[in-house]
Coordinates of N, CA and C in Angstrom, one line a residue:
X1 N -13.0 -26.1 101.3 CA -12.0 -25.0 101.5 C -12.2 -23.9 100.4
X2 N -12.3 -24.4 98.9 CA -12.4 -23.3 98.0 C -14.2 -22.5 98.6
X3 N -15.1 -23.5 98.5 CA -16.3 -22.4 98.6 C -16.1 -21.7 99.9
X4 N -15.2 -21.7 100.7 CA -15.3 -20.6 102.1 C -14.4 -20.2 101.0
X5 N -13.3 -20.0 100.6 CA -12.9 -18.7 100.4 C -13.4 -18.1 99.4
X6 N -14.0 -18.8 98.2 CA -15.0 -17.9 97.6 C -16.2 -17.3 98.0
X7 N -16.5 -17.7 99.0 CA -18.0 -17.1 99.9 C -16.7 -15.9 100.5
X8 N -15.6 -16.0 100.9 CA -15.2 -14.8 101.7 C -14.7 -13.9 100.7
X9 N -14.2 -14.3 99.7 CA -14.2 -14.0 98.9 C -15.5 -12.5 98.1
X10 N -16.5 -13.4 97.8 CA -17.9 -12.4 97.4 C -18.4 -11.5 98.7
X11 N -17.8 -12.2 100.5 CA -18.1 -11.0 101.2 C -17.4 -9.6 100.9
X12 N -16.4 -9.8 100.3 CA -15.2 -8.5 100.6 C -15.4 -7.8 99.4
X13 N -16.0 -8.2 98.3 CA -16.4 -7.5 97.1 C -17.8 -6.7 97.4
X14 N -18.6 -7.3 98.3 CA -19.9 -6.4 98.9 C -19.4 -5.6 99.8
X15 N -18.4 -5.9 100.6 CA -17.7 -4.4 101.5 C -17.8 -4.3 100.6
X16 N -17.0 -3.9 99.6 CA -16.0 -2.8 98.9 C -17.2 -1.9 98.1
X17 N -18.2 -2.8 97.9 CA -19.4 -2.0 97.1 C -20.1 -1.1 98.3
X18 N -20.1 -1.9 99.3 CA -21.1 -1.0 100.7 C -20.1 -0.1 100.8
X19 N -18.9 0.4 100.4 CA -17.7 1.7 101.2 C -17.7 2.4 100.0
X20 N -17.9 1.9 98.6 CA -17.6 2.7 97.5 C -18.0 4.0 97.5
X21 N -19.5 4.0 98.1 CA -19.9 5.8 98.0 C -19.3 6.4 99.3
X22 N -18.9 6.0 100.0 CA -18.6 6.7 100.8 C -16.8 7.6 100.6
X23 N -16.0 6.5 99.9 CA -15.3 6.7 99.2 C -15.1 7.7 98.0
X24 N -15.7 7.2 97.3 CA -16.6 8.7 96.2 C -16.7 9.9 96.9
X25 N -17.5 9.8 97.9 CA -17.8 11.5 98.5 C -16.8 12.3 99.2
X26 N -15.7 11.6 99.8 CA -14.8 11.9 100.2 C -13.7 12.5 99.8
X27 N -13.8 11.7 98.4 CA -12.7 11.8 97.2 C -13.0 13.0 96.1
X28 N -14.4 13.4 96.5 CA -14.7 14.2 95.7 C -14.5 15.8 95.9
X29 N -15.1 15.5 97.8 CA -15.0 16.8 98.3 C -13.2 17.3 98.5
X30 N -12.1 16.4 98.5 CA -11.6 16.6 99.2 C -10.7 16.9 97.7
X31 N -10.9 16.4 96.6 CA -10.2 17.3 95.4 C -10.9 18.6 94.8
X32 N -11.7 18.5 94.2 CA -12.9 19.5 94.0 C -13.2 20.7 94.5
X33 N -13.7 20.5 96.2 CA -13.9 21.3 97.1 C -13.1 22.2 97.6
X34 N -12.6 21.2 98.9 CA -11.5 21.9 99.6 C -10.2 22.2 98.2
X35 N -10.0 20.8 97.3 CA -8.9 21.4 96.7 C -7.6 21.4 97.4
X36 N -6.9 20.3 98.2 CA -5.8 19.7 99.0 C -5.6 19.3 98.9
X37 N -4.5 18.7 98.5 CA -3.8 17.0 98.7 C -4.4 16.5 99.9
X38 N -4.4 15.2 99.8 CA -4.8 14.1 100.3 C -3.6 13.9 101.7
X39 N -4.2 14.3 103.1 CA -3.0 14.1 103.8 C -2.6 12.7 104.2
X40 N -1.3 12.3 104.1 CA -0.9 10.8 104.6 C -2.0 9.5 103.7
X41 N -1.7 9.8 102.5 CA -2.1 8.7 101.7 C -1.9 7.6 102.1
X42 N -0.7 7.3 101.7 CA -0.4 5.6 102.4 C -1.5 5.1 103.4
X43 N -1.4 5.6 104.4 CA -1.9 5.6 105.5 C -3.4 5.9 105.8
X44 N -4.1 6.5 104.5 CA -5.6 6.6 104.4 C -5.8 5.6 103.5
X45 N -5.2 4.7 102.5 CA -5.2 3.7 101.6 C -5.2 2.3 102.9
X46 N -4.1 2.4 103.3 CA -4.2 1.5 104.9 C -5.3 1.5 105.2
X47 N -6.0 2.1 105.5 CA -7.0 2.4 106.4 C -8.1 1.7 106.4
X48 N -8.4 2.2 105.0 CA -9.5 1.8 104.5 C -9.3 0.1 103.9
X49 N -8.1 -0.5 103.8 CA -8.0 -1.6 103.1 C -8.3 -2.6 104.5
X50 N -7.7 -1.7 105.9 CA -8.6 -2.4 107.0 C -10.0 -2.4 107.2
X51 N -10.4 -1.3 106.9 CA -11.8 -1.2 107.2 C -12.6 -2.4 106.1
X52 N -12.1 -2.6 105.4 CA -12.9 -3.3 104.5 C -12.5 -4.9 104.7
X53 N -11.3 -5.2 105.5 CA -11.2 -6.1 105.8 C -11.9 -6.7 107.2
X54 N -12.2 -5.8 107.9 CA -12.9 -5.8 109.0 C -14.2 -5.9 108.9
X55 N -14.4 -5.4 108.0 CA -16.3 -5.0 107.6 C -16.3 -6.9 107.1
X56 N -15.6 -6.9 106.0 CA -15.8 -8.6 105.4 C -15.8 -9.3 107.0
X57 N -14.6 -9.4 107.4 CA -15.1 -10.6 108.7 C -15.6 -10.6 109.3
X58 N -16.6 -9.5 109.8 CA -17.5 -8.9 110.5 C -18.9 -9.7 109.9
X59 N -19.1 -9.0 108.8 CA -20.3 -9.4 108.0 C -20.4 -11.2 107.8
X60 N -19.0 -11.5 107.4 CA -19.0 -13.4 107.1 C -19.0 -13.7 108.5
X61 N -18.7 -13.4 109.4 CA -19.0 -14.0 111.0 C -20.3 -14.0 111.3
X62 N -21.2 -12.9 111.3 CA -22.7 -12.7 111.3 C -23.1 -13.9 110.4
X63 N -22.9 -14.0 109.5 CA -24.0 -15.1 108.4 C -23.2 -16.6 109.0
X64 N -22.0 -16.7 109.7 CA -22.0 -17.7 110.0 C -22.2 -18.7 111.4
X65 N -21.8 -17.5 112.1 CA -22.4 -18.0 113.6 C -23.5 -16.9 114.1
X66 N -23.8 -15.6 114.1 CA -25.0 -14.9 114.8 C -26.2 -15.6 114.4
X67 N -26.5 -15.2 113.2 CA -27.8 -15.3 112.5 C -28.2 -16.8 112.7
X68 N -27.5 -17.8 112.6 CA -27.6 -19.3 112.9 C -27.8 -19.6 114.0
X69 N -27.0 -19.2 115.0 CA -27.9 -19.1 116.3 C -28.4 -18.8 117.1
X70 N -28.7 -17.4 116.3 CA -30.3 -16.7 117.1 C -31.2 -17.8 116.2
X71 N -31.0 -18.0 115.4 CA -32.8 -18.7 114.7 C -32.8 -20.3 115.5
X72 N -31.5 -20.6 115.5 CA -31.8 -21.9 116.4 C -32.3 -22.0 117.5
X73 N -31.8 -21.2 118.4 CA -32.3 -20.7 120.1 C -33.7 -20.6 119.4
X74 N -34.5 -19.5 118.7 CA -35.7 -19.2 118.5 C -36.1 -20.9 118.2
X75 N -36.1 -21.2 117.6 CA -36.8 -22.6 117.3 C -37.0 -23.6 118.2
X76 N -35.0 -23.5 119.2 CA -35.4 -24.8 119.9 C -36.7 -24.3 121.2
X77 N -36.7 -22.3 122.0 CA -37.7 -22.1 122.6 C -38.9 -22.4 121.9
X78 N -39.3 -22.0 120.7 CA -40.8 -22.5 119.9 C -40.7 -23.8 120.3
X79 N -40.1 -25.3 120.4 CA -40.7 -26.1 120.6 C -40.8 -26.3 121.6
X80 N -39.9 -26.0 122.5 CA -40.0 -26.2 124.3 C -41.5 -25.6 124.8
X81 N -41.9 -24.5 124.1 CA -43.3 -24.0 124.5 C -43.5 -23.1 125.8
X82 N -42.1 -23.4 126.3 CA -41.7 -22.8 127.5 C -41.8 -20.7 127.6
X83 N -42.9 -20.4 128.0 CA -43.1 -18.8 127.6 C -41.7 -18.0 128.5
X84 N -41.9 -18.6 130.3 CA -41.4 -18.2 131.0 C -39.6 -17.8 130.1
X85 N -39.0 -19.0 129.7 CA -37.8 -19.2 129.8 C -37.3 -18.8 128.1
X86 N -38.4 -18.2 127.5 CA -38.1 -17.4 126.3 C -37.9 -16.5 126.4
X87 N -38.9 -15.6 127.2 CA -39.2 -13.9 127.7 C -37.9 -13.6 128.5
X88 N -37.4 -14.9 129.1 CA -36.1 -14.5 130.5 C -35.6 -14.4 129.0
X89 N -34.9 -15.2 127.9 CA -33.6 -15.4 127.2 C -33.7 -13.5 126.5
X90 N -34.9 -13.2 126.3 CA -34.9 -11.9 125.1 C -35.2 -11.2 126.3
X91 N -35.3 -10.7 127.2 CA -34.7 -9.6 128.3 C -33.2 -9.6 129.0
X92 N -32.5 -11.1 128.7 CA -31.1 -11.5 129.2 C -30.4 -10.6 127.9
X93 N -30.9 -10.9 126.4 CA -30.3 -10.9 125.5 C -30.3 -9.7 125.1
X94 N -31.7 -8.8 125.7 CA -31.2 -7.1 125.3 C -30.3 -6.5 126.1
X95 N -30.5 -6.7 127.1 CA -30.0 -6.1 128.7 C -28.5 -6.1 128.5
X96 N -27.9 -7.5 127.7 CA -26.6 -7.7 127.8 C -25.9 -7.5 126.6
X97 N -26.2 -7.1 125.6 CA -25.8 -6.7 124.4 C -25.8 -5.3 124.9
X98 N -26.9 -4.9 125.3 CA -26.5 -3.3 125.4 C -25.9 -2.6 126.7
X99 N -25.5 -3.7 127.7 CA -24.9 -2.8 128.9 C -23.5 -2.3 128.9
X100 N -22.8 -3.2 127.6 CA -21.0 -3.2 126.9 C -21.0 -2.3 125.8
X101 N -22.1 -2.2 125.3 CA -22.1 -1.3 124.2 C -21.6 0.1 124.5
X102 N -20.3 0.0 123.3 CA -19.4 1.2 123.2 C -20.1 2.4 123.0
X103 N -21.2 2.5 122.3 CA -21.7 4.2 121.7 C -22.4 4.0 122.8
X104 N -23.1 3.3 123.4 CA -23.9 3.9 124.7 C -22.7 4.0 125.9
X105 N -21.8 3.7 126.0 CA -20.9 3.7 127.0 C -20.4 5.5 126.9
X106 N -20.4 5.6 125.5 CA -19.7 6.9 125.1 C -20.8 8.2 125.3
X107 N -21.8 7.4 125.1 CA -23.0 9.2 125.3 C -23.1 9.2 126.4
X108 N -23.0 7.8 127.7 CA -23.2 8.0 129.0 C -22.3 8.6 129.6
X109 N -21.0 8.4 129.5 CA -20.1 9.3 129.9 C -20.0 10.9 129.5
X110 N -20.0 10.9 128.3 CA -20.4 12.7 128.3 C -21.3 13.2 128.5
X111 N -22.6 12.1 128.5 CA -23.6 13.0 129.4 C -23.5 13.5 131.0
X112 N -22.5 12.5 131.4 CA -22.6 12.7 133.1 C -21.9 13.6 133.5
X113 N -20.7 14.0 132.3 CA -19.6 14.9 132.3 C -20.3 16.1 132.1
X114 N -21.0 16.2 131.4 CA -22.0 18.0 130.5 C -23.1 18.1 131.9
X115 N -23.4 17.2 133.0 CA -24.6 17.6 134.1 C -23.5 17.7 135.1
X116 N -22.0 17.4 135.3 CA -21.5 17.8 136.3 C -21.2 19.0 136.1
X117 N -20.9 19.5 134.5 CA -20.6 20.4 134.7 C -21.8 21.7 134.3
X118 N -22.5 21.4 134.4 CA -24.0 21.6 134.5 C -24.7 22.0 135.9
X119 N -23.6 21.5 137.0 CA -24.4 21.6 138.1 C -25.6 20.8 138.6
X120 N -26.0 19.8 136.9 CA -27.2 18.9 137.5 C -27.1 17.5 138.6
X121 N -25.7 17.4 138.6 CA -25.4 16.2 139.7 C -24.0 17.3 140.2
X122 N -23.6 16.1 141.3 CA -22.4 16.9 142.2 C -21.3 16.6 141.1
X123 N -20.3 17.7 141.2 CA -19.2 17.8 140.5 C -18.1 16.8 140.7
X124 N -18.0 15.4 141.1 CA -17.0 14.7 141.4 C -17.4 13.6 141.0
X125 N -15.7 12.7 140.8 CA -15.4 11.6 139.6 C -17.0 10.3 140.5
X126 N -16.9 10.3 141.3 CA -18.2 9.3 142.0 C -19.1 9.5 141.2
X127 N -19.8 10.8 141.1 CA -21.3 11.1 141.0 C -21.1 11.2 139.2
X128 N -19.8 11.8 138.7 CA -20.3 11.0 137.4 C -20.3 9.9 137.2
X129 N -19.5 8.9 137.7 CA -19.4 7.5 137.2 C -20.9 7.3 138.0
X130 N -21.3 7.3 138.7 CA -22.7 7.2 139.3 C -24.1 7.3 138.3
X131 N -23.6 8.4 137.8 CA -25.0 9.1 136.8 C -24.5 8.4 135.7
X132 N -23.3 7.9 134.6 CA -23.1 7.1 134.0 C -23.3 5.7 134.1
X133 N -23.2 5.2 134.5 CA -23.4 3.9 135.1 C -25.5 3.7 135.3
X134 N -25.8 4.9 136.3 CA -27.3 4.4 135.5 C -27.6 4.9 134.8
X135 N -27.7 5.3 133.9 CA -28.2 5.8 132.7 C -28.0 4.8 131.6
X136 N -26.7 4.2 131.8 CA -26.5 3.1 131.1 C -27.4 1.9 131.7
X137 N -27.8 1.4 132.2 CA -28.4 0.3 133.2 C -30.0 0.8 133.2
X138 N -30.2 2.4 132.8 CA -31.6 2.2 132.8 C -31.7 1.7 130.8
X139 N -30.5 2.0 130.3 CA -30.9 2.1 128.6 C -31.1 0.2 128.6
X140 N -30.3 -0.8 129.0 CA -29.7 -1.6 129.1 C -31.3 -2.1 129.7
X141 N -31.9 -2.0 130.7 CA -33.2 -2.6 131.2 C -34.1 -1.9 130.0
X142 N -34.0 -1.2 129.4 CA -35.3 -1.1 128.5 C -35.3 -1.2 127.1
X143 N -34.1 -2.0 126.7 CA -33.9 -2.5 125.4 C -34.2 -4.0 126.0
X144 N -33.5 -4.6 126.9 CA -34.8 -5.6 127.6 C -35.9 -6.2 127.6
X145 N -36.6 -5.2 128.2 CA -38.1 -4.8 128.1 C -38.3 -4.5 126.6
X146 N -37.7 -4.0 125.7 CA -38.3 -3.8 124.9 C -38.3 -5.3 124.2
X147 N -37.6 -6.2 124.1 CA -37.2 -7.6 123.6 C -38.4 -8.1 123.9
X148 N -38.6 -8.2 124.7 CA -39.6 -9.0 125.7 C -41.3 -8.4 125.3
X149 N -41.4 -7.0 124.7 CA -42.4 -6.8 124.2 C -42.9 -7.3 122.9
X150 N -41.5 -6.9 122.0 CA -41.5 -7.9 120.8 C -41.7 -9.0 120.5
X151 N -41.1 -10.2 121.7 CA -41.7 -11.2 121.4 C -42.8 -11.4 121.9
X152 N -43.5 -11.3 122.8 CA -45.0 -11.0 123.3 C -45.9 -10.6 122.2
X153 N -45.6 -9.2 121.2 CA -46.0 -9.2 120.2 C -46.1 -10.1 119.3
X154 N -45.2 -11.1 119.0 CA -45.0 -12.4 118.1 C -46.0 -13.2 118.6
X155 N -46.2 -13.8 119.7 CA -46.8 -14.7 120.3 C -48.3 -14.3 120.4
X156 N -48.2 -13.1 120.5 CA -50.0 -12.8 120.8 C -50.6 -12.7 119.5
X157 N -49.6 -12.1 118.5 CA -49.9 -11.4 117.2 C -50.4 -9.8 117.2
X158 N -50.0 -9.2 118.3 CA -50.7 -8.1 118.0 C -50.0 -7.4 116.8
X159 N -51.1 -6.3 116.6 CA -50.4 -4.8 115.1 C -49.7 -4.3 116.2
X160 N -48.4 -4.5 115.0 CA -47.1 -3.3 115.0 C -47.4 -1.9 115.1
X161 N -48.1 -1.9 114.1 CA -48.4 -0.3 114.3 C -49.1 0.2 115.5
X162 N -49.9 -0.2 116.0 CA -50.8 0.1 116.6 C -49.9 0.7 118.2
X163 N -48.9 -0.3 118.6 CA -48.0 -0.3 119.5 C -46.9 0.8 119.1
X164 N -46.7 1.3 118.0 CA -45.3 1.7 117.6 C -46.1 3.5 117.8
X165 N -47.1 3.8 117.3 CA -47.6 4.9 117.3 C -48.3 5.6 118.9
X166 N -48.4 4.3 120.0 CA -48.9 4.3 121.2 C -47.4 5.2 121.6
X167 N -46.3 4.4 121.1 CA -45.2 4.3 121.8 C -44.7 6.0 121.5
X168 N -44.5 6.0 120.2 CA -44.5 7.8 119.8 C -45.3 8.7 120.1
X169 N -46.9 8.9 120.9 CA -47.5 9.4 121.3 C -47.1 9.7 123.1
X170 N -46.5 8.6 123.0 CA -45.9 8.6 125.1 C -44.6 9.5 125.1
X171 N -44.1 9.6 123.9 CA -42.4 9.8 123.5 C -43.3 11.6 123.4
X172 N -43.7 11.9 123.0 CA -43.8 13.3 122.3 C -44.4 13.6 123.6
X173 N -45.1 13.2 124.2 CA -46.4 14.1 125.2 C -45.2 13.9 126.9
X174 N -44.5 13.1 127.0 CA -43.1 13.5 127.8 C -42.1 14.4 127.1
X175 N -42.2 14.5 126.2 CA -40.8 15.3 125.9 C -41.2 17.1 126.4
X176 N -42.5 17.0 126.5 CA -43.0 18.6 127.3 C -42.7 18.4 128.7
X177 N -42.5 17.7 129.5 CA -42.7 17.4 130.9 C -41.2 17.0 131.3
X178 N -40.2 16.4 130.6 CA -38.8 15.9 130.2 C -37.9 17.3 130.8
X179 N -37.0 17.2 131.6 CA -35.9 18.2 132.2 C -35.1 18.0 130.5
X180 N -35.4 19.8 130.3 CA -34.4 19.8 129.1 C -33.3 19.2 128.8
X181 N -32.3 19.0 129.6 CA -31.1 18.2 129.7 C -31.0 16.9 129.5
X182 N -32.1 16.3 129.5 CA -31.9 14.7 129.5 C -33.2 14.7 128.0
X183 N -33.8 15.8 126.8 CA -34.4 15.3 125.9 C -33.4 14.6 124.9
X184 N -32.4 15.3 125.2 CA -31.3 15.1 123.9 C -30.8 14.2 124.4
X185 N -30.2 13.5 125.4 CA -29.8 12.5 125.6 C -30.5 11.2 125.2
X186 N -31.7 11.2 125.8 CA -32.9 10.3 125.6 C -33.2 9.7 124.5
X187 N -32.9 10.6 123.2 CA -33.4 10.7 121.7 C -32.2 9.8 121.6
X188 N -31.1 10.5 121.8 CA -29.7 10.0 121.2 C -29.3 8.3 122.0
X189 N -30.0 8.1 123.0 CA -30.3 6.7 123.5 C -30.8 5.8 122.8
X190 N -31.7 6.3 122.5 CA -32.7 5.3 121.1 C -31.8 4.9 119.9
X191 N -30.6 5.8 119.4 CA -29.8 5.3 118.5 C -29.0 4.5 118.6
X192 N -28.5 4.7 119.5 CA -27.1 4.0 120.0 C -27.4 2.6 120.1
X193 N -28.5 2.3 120.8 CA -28.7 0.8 121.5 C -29.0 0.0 120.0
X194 N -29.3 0.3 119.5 CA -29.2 -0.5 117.6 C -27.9 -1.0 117.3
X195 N -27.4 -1.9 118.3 CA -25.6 -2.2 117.9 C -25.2 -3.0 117.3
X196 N -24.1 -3.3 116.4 CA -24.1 -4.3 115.8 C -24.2 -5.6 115.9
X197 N -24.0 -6.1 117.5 CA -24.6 -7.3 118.3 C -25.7 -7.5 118.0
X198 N -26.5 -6.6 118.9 CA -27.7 -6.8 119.5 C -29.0 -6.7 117.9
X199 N -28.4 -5.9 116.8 CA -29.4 -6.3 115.7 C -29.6 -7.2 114.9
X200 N -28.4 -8.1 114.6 CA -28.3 -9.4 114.0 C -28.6 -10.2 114.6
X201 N -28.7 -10.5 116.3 CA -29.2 -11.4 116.8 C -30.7 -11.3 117.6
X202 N -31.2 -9.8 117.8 CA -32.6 -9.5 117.7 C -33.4 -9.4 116.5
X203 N -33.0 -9.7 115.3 CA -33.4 -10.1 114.2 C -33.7 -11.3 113.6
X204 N -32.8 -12.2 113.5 CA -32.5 -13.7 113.4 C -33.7 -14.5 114.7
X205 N -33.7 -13.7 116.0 CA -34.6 -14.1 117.0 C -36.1 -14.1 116.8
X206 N -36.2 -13.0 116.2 CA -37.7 -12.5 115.8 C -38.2 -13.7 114.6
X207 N -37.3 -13.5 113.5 CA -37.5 -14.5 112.6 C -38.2 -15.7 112.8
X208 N -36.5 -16.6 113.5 CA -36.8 -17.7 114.1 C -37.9 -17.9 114.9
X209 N -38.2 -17.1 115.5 CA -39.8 -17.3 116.6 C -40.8 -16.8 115.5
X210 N -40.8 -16.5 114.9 CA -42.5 -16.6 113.9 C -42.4 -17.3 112.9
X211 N -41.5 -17.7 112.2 CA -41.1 -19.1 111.4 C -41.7 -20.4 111.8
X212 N -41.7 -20.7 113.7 CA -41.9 -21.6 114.3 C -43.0 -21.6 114.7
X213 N -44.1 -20.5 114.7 CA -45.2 -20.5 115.5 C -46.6 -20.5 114.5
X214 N -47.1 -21.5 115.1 CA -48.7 -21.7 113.4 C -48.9 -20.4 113.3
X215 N -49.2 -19.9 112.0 CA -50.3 -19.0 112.0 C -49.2 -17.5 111.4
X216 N -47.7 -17.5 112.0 CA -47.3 -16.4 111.8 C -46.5 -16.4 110.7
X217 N -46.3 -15.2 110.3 CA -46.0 -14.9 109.0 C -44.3 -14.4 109.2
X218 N -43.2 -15.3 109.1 CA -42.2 -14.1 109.2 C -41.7 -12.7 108.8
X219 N -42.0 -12.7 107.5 CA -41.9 -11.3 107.2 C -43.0 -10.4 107.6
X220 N -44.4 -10.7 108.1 CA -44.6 -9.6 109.0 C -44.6 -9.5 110.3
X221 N -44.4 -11.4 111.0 CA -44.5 -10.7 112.5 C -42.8 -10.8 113.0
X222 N -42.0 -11.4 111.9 CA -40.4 -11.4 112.8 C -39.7 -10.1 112.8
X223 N -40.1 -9.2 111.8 CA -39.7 -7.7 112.1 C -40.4 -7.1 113.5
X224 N -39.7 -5.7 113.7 CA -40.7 -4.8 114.6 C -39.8 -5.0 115.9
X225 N -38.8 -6.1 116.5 CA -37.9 -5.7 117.6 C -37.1 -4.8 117.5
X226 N -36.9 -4.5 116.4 CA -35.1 -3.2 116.6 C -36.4 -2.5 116.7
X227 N -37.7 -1.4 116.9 CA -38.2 -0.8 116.7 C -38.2 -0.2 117.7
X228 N -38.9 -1.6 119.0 CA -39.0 -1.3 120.1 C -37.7 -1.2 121.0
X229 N -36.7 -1.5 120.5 CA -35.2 -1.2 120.7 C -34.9 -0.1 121.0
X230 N -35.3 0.7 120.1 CA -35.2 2.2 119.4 C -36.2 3.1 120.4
X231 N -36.9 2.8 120.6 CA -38.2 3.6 120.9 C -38.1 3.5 122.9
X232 N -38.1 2.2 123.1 CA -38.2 2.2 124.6 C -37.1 3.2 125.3
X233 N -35.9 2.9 125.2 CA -35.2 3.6 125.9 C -35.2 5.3 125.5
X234 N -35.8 5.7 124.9 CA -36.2 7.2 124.7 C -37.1 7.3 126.0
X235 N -38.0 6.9 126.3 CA -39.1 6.5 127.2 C -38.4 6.6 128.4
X236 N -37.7 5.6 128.9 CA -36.9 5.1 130.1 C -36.0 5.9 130.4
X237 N -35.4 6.3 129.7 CA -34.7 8.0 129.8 C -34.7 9.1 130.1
X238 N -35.7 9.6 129.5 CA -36.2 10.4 130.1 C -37.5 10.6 131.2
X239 N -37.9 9.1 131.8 CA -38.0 8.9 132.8 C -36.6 9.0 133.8
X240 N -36.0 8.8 133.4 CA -34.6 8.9 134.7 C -34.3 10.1 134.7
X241 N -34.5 11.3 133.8 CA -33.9 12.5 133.8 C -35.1 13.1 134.9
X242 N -36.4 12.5 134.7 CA -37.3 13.5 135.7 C -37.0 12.8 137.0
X243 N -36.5 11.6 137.3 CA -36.1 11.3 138.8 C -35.2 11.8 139.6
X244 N -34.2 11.7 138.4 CA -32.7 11.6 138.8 C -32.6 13.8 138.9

């Protein structure tokens, strides 16, 4: 009982150190700069005493159930040997982390809202929930796919680089051919899908699968999935904008 609450304990003193500059800059600009009282103190003191309390259980939940069992899953697939039923779990595992995902829920809705009113889809509540809905479903199949390259990459050993630069060469030479309206969305797809789910446990996954496999090296081949995370659905995106 004492070491959990001193382990929760040392999480909530690393919030406070991960919020301190943020705090600083805010505190700086906002006497210095603008030169204003601080509106509703109380209540920005609140705020932040949740934020930091949220950030600590957030962060001690990750180290105590994510991270543990993404590397277990990775281990117990390494000994099953089973390729099929690995590649299904890290295409189940991108797909569904990112189809709930709130920032992509939120760029897909104002995207569909800025092309209705755009004229690029028909002006009614259908056809945006329509154009939201795939847009979301195509980000959601190619953070997927992109899982599923990563581990592939693990297993075969290919260079990272080699793939990551193919991938930015496809990304730039569409962005000429890309309906202007869907470049910026596309780009801003690639951010979003990095969520706080899906990177602790595509992380922990990557690990756990090159920890377990002769020959590989975790620290260089369990990185490199948030990459293709990042990178695919720019790709798949703006594939949908030249269909759609």
């Amino acid at each position: 009982m004492l070491l959990g609450l001193k382990a929760l304990f040392q999480s909530m003193l690393g919030s406070v150190r991960d919020l301190l500059p943020i705090i600083l800059v805010i505190a700086f600009f906002q006497i210095f700069v603008i030169k204003q009282p601080v509106p509703d103190l109380v209540g920005l003191i609140t705020g932040v005493f949740l934020v930091i309390l949220g950030l600590t259980f957030f962060i001690y939940g990750l180290e105590m159930g994510l991270f543990p069992i993404g590397e277990s899953m990775a281990q117990a697939f390494a000994k099953k040997g089973s390729v099929f039923w690995l590649l299904l779990f890290a295409f189940a595992l991108g797909f569904g982390t990112t189809i709930a995902e709130p920032a992509l829920i939120a760029v897909a809705d104002e995207a569909a809202q800025i092309a209705a009113d755009g004229k690029i889809i028909l002006a009614t509540k259908e056809a945006e929930e329509s154009y939201s809905l795939g847009l979301r479903v195509t980000v959601a199949f190619s953070v997927g796919a992109a899982i599923v390259l990563g581990v592939l990459r693990i297993l075969k050993g290919w260079p990272l680089h080699y793939i990551i630069i193919a991938g930015y060469v496809m990304v730039v030479s569409m962005t000429f051919f890309a309906p202007d309206f869907i470049i910026g969305i596309a780009y801003d797809s690639g951010g979003v899908t990095t969520s706080t789910i899906t990177v602790p446990l595509v992380t922990a996954l990557g690990v756990g699968l090159a920890s377990n496999i002769k020959g590989r090296n975790p620290m260089v081949d369990g990185f490199g999935l948030i990459a293709f995370a990042s990178l695919l659905p720019i790709i798949f995106v703006m594939m949908y904008g030249m269909v759609i």
